[in-house]
Each structure stands twice: as C-alpha cells, then as structure tokens.
XYZ file of C-alpha atoms in Angstrom:
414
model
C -10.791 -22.458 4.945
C -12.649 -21.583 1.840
C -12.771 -24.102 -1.226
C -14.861 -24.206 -4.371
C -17.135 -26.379 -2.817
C -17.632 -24.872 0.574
C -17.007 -20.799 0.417
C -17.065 -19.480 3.870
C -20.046 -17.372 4.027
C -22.334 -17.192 7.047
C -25.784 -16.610 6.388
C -28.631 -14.523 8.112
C -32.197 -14.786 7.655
C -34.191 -12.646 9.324
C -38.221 -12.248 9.634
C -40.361 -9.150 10.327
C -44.255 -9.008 10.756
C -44.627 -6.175 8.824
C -43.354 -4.690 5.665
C -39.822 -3.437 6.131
C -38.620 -0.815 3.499
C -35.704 -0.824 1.356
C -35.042 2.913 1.864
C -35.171 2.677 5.279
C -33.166 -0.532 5.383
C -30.375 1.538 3.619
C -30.337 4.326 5.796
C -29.333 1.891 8.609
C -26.894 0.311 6.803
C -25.258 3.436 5.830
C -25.449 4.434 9.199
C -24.195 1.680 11.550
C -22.241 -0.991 8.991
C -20.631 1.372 6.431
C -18.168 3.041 9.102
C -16.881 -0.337 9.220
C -14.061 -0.106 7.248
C -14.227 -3.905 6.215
C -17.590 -2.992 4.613
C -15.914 -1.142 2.166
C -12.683 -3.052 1.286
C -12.734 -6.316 -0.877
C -10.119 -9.019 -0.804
C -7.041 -9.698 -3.497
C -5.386 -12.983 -3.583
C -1.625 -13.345 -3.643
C -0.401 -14.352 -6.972
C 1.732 -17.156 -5.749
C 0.844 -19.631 -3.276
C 3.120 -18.265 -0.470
C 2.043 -14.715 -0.500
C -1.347 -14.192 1.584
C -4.464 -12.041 0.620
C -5.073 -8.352 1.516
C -7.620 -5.904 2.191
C -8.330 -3.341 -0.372
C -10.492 -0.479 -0.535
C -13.570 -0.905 -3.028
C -12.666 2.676 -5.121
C -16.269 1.774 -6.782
C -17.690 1.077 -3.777
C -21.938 1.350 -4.052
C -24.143 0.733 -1.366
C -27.248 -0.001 -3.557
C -25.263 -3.161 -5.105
C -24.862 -4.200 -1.534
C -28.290 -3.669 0.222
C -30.879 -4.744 -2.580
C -34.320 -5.743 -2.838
C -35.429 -9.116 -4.648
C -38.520 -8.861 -6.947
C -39.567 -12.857 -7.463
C -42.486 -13.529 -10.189
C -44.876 -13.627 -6.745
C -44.557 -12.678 -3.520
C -43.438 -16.053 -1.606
C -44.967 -17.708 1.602
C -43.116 -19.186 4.089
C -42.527 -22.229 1.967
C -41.120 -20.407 -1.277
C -38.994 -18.487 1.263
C -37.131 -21.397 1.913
C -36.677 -22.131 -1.417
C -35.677 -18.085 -2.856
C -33.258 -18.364 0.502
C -31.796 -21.916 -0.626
C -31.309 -20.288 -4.104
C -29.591 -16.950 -2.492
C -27.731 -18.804 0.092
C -25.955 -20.975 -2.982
C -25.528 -17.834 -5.427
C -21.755 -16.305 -5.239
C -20.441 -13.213 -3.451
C -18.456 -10.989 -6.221
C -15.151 -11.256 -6.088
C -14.067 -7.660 -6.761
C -17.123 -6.039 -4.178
C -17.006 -6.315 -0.515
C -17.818 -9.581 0.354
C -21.480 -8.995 2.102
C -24.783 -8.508 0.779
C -28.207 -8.290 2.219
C -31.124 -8.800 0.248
C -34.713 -7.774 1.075
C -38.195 -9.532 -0.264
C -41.525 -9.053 0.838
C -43.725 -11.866 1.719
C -47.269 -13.024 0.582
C -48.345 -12.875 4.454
C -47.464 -9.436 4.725
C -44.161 -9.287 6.809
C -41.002 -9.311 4.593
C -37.945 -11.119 4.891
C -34.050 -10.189 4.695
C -31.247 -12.732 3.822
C -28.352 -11.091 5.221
C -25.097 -12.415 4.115
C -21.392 -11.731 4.928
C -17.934 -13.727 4.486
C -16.530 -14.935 7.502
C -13.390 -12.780 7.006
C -15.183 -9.838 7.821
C -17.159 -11.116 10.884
C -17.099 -14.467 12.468
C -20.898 -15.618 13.759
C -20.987 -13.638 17.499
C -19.447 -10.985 15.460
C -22.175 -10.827 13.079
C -24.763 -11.016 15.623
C -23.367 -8.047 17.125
C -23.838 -6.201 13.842
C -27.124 -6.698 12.869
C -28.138 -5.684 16.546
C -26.677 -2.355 15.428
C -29.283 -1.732 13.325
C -32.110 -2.225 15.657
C -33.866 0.927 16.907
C -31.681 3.324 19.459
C -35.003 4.428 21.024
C -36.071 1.086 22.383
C -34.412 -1.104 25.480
C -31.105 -2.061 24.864
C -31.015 -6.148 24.710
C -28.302 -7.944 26.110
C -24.902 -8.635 23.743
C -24.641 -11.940 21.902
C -22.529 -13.937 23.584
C -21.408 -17.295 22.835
C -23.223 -20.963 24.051
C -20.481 -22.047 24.395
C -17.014 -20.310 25.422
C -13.168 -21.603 26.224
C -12.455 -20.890 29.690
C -10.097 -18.486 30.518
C -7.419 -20.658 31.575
C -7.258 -22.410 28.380
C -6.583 -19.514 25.981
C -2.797 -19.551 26.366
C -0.139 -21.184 26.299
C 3.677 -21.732 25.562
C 4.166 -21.184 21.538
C 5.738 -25.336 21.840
C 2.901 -26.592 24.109
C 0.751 -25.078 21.078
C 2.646 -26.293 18.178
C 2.769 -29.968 19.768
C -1.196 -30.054 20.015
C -1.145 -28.871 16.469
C 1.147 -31.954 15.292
C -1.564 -33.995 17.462
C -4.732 -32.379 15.935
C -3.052 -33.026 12.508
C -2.521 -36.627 13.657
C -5.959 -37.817 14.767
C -7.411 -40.231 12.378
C -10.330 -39.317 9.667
C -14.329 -40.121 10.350
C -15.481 -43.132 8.833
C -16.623 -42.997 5.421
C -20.431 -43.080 4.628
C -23.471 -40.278 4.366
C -21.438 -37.661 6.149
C -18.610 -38.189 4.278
C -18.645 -38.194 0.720
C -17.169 -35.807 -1.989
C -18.950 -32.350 -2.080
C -21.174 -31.387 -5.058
C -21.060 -27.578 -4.060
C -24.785 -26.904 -3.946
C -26.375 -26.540 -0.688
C -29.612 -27.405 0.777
C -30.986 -25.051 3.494
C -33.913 -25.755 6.016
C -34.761 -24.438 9.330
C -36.990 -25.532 12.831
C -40.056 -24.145 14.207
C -39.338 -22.619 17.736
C -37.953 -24.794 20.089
C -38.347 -23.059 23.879
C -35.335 -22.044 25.215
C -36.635 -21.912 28.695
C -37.364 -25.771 28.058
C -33.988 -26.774 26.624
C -32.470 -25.127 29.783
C -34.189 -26.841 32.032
C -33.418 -29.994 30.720
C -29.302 -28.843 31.232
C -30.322 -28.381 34.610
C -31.557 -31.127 35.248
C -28.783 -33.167 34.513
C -26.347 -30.618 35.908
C -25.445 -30.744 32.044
C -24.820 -27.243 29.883
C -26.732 -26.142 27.398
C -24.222 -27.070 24.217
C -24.615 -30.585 26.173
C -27.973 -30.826 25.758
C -28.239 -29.729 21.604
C -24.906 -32.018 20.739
C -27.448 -34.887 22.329
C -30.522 -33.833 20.332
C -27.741 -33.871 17.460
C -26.484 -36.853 17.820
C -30.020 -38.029 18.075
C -31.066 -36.996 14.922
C -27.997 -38.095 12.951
C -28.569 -41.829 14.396
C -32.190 -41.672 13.399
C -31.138 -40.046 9.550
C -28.926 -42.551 9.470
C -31.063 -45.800 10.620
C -33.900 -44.452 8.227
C -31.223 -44.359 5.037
C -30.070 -47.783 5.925
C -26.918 -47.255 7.858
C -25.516 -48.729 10.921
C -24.639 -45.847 13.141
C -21.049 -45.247 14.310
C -19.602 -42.366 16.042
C -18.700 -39.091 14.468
C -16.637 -35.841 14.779
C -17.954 -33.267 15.025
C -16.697 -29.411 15.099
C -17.974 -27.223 17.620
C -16.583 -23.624 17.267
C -16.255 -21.869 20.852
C -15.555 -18.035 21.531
C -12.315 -17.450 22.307
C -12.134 -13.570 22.220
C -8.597 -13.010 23.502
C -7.467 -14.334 20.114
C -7.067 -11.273 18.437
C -8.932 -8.429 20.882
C -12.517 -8.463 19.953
C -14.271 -6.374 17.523
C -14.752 -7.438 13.709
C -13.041 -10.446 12.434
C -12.750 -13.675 13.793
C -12.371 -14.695 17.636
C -12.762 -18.587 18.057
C -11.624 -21.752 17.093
C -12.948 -25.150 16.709
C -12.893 -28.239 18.837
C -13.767 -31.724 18.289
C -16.858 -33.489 19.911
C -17.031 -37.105 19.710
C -20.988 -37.798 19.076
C -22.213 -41.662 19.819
C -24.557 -42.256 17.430
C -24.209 -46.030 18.267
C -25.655 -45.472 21.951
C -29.281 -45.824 21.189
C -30.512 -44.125 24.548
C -30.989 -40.829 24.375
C -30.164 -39.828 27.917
C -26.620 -42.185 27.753
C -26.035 -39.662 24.531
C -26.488 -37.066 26.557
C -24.126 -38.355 29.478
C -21.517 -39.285 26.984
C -21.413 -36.220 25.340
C -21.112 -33.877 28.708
C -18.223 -35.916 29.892
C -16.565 -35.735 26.695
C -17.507 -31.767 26.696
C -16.375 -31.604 30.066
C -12.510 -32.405 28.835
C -12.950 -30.009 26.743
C -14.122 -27.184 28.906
C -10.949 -27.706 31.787
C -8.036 -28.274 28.827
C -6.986 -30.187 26.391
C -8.814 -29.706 23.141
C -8.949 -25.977 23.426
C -5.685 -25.336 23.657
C -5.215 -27.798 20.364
C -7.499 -25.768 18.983
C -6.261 -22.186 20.110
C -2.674 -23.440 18.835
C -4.329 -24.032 15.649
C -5.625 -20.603 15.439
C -2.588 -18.967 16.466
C -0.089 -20.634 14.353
C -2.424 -20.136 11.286
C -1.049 -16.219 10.919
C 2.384 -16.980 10.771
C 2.736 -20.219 8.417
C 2.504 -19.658 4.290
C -0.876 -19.575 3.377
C -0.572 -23.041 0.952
C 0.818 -24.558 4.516
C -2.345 -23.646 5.983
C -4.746 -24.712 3.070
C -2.878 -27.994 3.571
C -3.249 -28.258 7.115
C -7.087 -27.160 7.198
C -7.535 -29.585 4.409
C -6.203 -32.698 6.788
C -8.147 -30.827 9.973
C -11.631 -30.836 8.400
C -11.072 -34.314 7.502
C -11.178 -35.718 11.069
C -15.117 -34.070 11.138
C -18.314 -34.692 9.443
C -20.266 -31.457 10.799
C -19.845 -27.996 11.943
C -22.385 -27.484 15.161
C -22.317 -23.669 15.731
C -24.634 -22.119 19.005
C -24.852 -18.876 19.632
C -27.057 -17.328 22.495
C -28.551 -13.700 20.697
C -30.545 -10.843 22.199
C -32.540 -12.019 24.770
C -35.714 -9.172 24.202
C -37.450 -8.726 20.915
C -35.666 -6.044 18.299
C -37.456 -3.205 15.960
C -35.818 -2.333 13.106
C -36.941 0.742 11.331
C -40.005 0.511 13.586
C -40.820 -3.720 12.578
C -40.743 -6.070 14.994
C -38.308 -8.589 14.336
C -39.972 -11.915 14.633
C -37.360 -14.569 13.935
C -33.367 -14.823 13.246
C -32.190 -17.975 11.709
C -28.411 -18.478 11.174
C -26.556 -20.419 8.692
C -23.085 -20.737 9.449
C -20.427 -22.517 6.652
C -18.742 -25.771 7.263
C -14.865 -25.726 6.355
C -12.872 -27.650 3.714
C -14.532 -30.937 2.755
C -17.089 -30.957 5.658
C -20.561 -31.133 4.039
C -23.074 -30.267 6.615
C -23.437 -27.319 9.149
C -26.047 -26.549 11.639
C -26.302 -23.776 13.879
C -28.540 -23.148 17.076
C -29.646 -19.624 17.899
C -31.285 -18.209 20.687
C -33.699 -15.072 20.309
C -35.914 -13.760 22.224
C -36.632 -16.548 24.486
C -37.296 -19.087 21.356
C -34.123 -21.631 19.877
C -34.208 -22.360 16.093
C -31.858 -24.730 14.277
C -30.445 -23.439 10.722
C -29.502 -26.227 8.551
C -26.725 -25.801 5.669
C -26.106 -28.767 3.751
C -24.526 -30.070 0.503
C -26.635 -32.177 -1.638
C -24.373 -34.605 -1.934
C -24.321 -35.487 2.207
C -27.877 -34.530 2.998
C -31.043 -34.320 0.224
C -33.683 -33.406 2.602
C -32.142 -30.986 5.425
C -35.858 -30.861 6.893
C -35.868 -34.481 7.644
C -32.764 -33.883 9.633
C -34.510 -30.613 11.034
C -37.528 -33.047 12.433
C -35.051 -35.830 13.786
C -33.239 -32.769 15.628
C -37.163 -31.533 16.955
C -38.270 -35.426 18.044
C -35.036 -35.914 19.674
C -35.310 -32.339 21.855
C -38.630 -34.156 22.661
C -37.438 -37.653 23.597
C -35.437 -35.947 25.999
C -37.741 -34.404 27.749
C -39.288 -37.456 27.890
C -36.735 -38.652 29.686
C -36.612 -36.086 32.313
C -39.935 -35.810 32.666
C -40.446 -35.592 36.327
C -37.764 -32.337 36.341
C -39.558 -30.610 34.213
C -42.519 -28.473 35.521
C -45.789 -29.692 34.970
C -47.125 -27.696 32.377
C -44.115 -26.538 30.694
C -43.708 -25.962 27.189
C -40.829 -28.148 25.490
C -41.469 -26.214 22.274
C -41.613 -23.039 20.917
C-alpha cells in the first residue's frame, strides 16, 4: 500500500509531565518490544515484480539506533513540538533496520515528549496501541485493552471465496472522487497537527442522543469540517469517500500484524446542516455495519495474500482512488498510564493514508479525553490546524444541536 509519496508508517506521539529518561525508556523496550520477533527482522523486496517481500533477521541488529534521544538547538515548547514532530514524522525509516523507531526529546515545560514510530507491517493501529501499553508500569491498575471504535460484526467476516472475489470486482468498479483539494497529485511531504481535548464523555452523549454510534458522530464533525475547509478555500462542496478502517480480528488470528480492512463512507459535504450530516452518515454506516461493504472489504483483504504482489499494487492503486481520506478511531486505555514512573498525559496518533490518498486523520480516546491527529500532504492540505479547528467548531455545532440532551452543565470539550 506503500508508495514514494505515502510510506505506510503510523505514528505515535506521546506526552509525559515529567522528564522521562532515555535509559529507562530502553530498559522497557528491551524488555516488552524486543521479544517481538518483528522488532528485530527488517524487510527485503523481491527482485522481480511477482515475487513478494520477506522477513529477515537484522544480524546487526542495535537497540540504541532504534530507541534514541533527539538533542534540538533548544529545548521546544509545545509549539516547536509540532514542528520537530512534523520534521520526524516526514524523515525515512532505514531500509536495511527494522522498520520502527522511537525518539525521545525533552521539553522547555519540563515534561518530555516521545515520537514513537513503526511501519504498518509490523503492527496495524489497535496493534500498536496494544504495544505501547506494554510498556506502562506492571505495578499500577491494569487499564482496559484498546479496542477498536469501530468493529465489523461478526457475521460479516466470512464468506464464500466467489461471494468475496465478486465484491472485489465491485470495489474495483466504483467510480473515483471528484477532482479538487482532496484530490490532487501528492508532493510527499506531510503536514502534521493535532486538537486540544475534546471530552469523550461529551461526544458519547451526543451518539446517544441520536441513538447514533460513536464513529457516527466524528464522520459528522468530519464532514463538517471538510465543507467548512472547503467553503473558506473557495470550493463548492460535493460529497466524498472516505476510508474508514474497522477491526476485523479474525483476519489472520490476532496478535502483531495487521487485522482490519477498510470500508467506504460516503460523507455529504453538500448538506449544510449539521445534524442532516449526521443522519446521513449513520444510515449510510448502518449498511455498513449489517453487510455489504465489509464483506467487499474483507474480500479485499483476503484475496490480497494470494494474488502477485504487482496485481495487488495495481489493484490498491485503483482502490485508493475511489477515496480522498483515511478516518482511523481507535478507543485506547480508558485510566491514565505511568511509564517508568511518568504520568502519561496525552497520546496522539497519526495513522498513514494509502496509495494516492493525501490526507489521514485519526481519533483516539485516552483516558476519558478524544484528540484528533492530523497527517497531511502539502499538496492537499497547507494548514492541517485549520482543518483541526473546523473538526473542534463542528463537535461544537453539534452539540448545539442537541442541546436539550445534553446535561446542563456538561463539558463538550476537553
């Protein structure tokens, strides 16, 4: 799914209130991720275009080249954060190392900061999630697994191998998105940019509400701030695609590796009204949810092991052009973490978007608070936080509109 443009690398970044030290941070590592075998093999490409990559052991395999610690000129605030993590976030994996690397800077406030990052052949998003709770202290309460937002029913994860391969010919059949800011040919570098806390408590509520899920409500707020991006650039909205990965763990077992697939969401940016978004979108989520696009997207998944691997660069290059974003949600640990002893104050996640898709954002729940991670290429989106406010204001507007369910004197934001 990889390209030039777009390499498939999801990104952590994670905040502590204190100082967090780079011994310490190795011992845990060494620990908990190194028995991983995938932490210590790289990948080598086939040298013809019908032979598939393989894992290798790394024979020079060194953990300090892995877990580092950055030294900028000065100690960055919260604002040069986000530009070091832009500047990490677009700097290559090695080729010939395991593809993961986690990189540690202390802050001018205090706290320090780690940029945790790891190709999704090793680990897809839940995956990850489930790692980095690893390394969280053994002596404090155990928090709740990550589990998925969002998650394919169990009667939608089979299927005959033909009742699979003809929803493949009809994924590979559905037209492109329009051209315009979303679509456009990728320049490679990507912008980064994250929310402020958005309650998670609140957002809830608001599914509830409308008897609506949660994914419901954030594809709304989405589609939201695309239409108001889009009016402010001078565009005329019009609906998109957009990709919303769901778990689907009987895939391949469980464990490391990758255990979903992606379906398509239809998101109206032309319906001005906020709560007819939201309606729209849970109707079409609904269809999803009891058939259909699942097991498209499960056939997709299945048949991607067993076709040439230039087949399946083909096909994912036609699949990623019926889309103009990846929307990724991901429910973490539901209590506070330590690691080595430092409270854990904030997780952002950046997940990658596929192919030619050019913008990515990811919602993810921790401890009680929801922040949006924003991954974009310059050439679709300039200012990510622009998007990150629409996204904010349109969580807002509606609550606005269900006003009278929620509680008086609730927060709507973190």
């Amino acid at each position: 799914m990889g390209t030039p443009e777009n390499s498939m690398v999801i990104g952590a970044l994670l905040h502590f209130e204190r100082p967090l030290h780079l011994g310490a941070l190795r011992d845990l590592v060494r620990d908990r991720l190194i028995p991983h075998r995938r932490f210590r093999q790289h990948v080598v490409e086939a040298s013809h275009p019908f032979g598939g990559p393989v894992w290798r052991q790394d024979v020079e395999f060194d953990l300090d080249e892995h877990v580092r610690q950055l030294e900028p000129p000065e100690r960055p605030d919260l604002g040069a954060l986000a530009e070091l993590c832009e500047e990490r976030l677009n700097h290559p994996l090695p080729s010939n190392r395991s593809p993961w690397r986690f990189e540690l800077v202390q802050l001018a406030t205090g706290g320090s900061a780690l940029l945790a990052r790891v190709h999704h052949a090793i680990a897809d998003g839940r995956a990850l999630v489930a790692l980095l709770q690893q390394l969280a202290d053994e002596t404090l309460p155990v928090p709740m697994p990550a589990t998925p937002l969002e998650q394919a029913p169990e009667s939608v994860r089979r299927g005959s191998f033909f009742a699979r391969l003809a929803g493949l010919f009809r994924l590979v059949g559905l037209s492109g998105d329009p051209e315009g800011l979303l679509r456009r040919p990728l320049s490679g570098y990507k912008h980064a940019a994250w929310s402020a806390p958005i309650s998670l408590a609140s957002v809830k509520r608001l599914a509830e509400a409308g008897n609506h899920h949660v994914a419901d409500v954030l594809l709304a707020a989405v589609a939201g701030a695309l239409d108001r991006y889009e009016r402010e650039h001078g565009q005329v909205p019009q609906s998109v695609r957009a990709l919303l990965p769901v778990a689907m763990p009987e895939i391949t077992g469980g464990g490391l590796g990758n255990h979903y697939a992606s379906v398509f969401v239809r998101l109206p940016l032309e319906l001005a009204d906020p709560q007819a978004r939201l309606e729209a979108i849970a109707r079409d989520m609904s269809s999803v949810r009891t058939g259909g696009q699942s097991q498209v997207a499960a056939a997709l998944v299945r048949l991607a092991g067993s076709v040439a691997p230039a087949i399946e660069r083909w096909a994912v290059r036609r699949w990623s052009r019926r889309a103009s974003l990846v929307v990724s949600s991901l429910a973490g640990p539901t209590m506070p973490l330590y690691v080595a002893g430092q409270l854990l104050k904030s997780i952002v996640i950046f997940a990658p978007a596929p192919a030619s898709v050019g913008l990515s954002l990811t919602c993810f729940g921790y401890a009680g608070a929801l922040r949006l991670g924003v991954l974009a290429d310059r050439a679709v989106i300039e200012r990510p936080e622009d998007l990150v406010t629409a996204f904010e204001d349109a969580i807002d507007e509606l609550g606005r509109g269900r006003a009278d369910d929620v509680p008086a004197g609730a927060s709507r934001r973190g």
